[in-house]
CSV table of C-alpha atoms and ligand atoms in Angstrom, one decimal:
chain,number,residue,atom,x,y,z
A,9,UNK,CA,-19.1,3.9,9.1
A,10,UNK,CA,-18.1,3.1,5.4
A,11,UNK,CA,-14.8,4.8,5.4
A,12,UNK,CA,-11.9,4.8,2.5
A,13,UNK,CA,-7.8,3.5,2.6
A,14,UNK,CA,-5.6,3.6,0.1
A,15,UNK,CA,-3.3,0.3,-0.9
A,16,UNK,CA,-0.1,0.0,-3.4
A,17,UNK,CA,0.9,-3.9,-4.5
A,18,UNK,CA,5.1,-3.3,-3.9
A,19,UNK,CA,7.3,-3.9,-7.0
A,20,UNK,CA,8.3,-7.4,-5.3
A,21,UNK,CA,4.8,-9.2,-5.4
A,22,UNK,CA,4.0,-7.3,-8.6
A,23,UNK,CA,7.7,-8.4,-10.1
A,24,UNK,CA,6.9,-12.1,-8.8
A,25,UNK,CA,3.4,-12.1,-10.6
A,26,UNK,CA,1.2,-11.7,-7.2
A,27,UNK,CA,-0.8,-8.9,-8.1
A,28,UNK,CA,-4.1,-10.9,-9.5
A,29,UNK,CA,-3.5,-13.2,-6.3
A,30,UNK,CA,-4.0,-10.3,-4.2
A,31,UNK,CA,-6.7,-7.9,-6.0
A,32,UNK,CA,-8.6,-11.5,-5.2
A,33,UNK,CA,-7.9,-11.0,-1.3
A,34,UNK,CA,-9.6,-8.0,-1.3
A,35,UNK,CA,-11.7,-8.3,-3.1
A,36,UNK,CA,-13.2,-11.2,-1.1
A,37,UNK,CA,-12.5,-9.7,2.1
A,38,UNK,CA,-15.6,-7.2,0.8
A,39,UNK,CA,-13.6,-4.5,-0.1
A,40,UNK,CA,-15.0,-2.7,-2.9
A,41,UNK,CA,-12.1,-1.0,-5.1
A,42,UNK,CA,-13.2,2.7,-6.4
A,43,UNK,CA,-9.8,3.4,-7.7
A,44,UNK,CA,-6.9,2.0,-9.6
A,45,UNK,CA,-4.0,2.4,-11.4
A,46,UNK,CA,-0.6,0.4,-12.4
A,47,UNK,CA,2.4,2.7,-12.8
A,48,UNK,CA,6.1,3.0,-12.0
A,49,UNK,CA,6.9,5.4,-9.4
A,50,UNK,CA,10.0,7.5,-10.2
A,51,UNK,CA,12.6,7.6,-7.2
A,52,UNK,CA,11.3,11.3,-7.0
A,53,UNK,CA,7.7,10.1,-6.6
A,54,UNK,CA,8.9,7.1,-4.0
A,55,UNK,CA,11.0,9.6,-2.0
A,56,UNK,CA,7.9,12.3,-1.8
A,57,UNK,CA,5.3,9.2,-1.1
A,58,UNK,CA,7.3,7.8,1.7
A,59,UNK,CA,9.1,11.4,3.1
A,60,UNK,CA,7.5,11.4,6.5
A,61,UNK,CA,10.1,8.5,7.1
A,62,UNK,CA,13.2,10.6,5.4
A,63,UNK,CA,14.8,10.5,9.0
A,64,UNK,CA,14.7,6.6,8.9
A,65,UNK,CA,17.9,4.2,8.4
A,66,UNK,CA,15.8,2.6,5.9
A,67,UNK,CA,14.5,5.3,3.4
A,68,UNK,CA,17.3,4.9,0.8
A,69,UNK,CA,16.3,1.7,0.6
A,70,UNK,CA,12.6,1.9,0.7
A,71,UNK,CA,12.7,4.6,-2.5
A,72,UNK,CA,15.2,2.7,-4.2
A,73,UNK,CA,13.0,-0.5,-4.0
A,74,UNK,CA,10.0,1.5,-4.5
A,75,UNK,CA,10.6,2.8,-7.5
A,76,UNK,CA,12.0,-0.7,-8.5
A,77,UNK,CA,9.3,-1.7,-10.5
A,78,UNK,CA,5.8,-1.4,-11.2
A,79,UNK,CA,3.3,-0.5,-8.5
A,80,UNK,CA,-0.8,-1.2,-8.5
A,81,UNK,CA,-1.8,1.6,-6.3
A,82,UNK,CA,-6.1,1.6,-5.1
A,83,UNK,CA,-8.7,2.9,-3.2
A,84,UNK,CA,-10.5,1.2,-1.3
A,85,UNK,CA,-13.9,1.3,0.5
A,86,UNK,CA,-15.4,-1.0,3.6
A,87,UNK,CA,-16.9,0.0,6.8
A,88,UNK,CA,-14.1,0.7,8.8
A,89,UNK,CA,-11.8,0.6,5.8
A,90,UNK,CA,-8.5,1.3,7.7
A,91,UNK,CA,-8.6,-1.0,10.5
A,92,UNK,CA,-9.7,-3.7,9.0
A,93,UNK,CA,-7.4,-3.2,5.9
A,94,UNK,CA,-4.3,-3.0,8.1
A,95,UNK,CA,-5.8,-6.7,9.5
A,96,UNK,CA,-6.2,-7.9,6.4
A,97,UNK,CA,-2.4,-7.2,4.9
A,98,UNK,CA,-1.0,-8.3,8.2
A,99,UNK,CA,2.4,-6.9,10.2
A,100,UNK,CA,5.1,-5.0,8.6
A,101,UNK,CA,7.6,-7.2,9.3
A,102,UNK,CA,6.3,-10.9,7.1
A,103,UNK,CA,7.9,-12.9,10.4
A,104,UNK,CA,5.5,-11.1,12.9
A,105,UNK,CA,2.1,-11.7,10.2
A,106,UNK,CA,-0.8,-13.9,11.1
A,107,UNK,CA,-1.1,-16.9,9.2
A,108,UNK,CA,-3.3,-15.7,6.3
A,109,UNK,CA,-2.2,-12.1,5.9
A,110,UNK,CA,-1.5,-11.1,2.8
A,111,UNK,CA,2.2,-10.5,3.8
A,112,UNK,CA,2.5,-13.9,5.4
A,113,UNK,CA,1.2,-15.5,2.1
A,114,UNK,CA,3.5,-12.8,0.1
A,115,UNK,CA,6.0,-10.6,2.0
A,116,UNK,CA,9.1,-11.7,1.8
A,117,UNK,CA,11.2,-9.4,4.0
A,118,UNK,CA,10.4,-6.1,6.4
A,119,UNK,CA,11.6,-4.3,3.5
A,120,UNK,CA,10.5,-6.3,0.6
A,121,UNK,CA,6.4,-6.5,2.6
A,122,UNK,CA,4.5,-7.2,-1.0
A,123,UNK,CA,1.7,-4.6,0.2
A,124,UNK,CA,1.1,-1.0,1.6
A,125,UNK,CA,-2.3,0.1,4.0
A,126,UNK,CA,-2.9,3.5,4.7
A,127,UNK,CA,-2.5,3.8,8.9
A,128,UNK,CA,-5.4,6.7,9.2
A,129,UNK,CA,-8.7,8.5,7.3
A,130,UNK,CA,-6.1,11.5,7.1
A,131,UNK,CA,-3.3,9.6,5.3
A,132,UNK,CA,-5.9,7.5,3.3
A,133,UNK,CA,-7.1,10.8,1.8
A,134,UNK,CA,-3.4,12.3,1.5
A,135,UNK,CA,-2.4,9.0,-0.1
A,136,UNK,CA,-5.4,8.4,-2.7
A,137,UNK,CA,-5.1,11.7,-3.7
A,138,UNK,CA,-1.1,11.8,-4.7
A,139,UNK,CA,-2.3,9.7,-7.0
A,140,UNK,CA,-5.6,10.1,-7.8
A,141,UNK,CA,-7.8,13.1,-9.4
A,142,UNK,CA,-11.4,13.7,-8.1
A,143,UNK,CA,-12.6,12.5,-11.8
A,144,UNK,CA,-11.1,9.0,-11.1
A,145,UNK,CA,-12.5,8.2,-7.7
A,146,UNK,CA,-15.7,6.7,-8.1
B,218,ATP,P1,3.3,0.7,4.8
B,218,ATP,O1,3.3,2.2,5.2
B,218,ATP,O2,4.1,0.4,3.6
B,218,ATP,O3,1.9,0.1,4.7
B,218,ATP,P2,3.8,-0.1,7.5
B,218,ATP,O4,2.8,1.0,7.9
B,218,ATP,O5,3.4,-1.5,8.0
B,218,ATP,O6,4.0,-0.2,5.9
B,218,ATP,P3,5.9,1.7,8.1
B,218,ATP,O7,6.5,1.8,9.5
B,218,ATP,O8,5.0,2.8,7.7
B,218,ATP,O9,5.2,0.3,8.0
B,218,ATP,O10,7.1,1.6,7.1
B,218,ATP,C1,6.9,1.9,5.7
B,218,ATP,C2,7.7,0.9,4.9
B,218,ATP,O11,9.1,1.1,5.1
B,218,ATP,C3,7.4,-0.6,5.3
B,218,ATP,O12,6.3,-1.1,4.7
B,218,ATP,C4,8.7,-1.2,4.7
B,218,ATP,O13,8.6,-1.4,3.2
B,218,ATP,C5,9.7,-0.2,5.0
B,218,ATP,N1,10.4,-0.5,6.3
B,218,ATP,C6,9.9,-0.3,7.5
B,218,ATP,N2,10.7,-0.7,8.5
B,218,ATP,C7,11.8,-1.1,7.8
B,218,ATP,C8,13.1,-1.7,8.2
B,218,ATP,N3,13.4,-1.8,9.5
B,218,ATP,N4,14.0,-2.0,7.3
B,218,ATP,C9,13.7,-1.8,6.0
B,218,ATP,N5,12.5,-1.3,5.5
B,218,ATP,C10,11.6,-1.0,6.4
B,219,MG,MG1,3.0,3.0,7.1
């Protein structure tokens, strides 16, 4: 089934330049992109994004670097969009990636992991529309 995910390029591969590097990924890994925007998430907008992990030890962290610098967020669409995008960016943690992922090529830390993938169709569609309208999904 064609399905939809949603993706954001982090503020560290977008600070280190990576973002053309990895629009190319995916785009050659047949994703076709039907959304997309660059902005810079405020730490409100990080902390609301990434809130169903308030609880963690990590979440200061992740909104502060979040909101770090500039984001590409997109929607994507492929048959089987989420599965095969979460194989495509690799494991969250760079050190546990397959060779070829795009966090092994460009994650630098668990933290610091270049990339987000949306984990289901319910969070794609959450996710794509935080930041999307209807009017700019095509
Ligand atoms: P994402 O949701 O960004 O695609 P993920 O689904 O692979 O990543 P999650 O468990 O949802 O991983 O964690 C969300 C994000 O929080 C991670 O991508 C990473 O940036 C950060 N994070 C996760 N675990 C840690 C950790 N142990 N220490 C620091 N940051 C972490
Ligand atoms: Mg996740």
């Amino acid at each position: 089934m064609i399905n939809r995910t949603f993706t954001m390029i982090k503020p560290d591969a977008t600070l280190k330049g990576h973002t053309g590097a990895i629009l190319k990924i995916i785009n050659d890994a047949g994703f076709r992109i039907i959304a997309m925007k660059m902005t810079h998430l405020s730490k409100i907008k990080a902390a609301q994004f990434y809130e169903v992990h308030k609880e963690r030890p990590f979440y200061k962290e992740l909104v502060e670097f979040m909101s770090r610098g500039p984001i590409t967020a997109a929607i994507l669409e492929k048959e089987n969009a989420v599965e095969e995008f979460r194989k495509l960016i690799g494991a969250t943690n760079p050190a546990q990636a397959d060779e070829g992922t795009i966090r092994k090529l460009f994650a630098t830390s668990v933290g610091e992991n270049a990339i987000h993938g949306s984990d289901s169709d319910d969070n794609a569609r959450i996710e794509s529309d935080f930041f999307f309208s209807k009017l700019e999904q095509f």
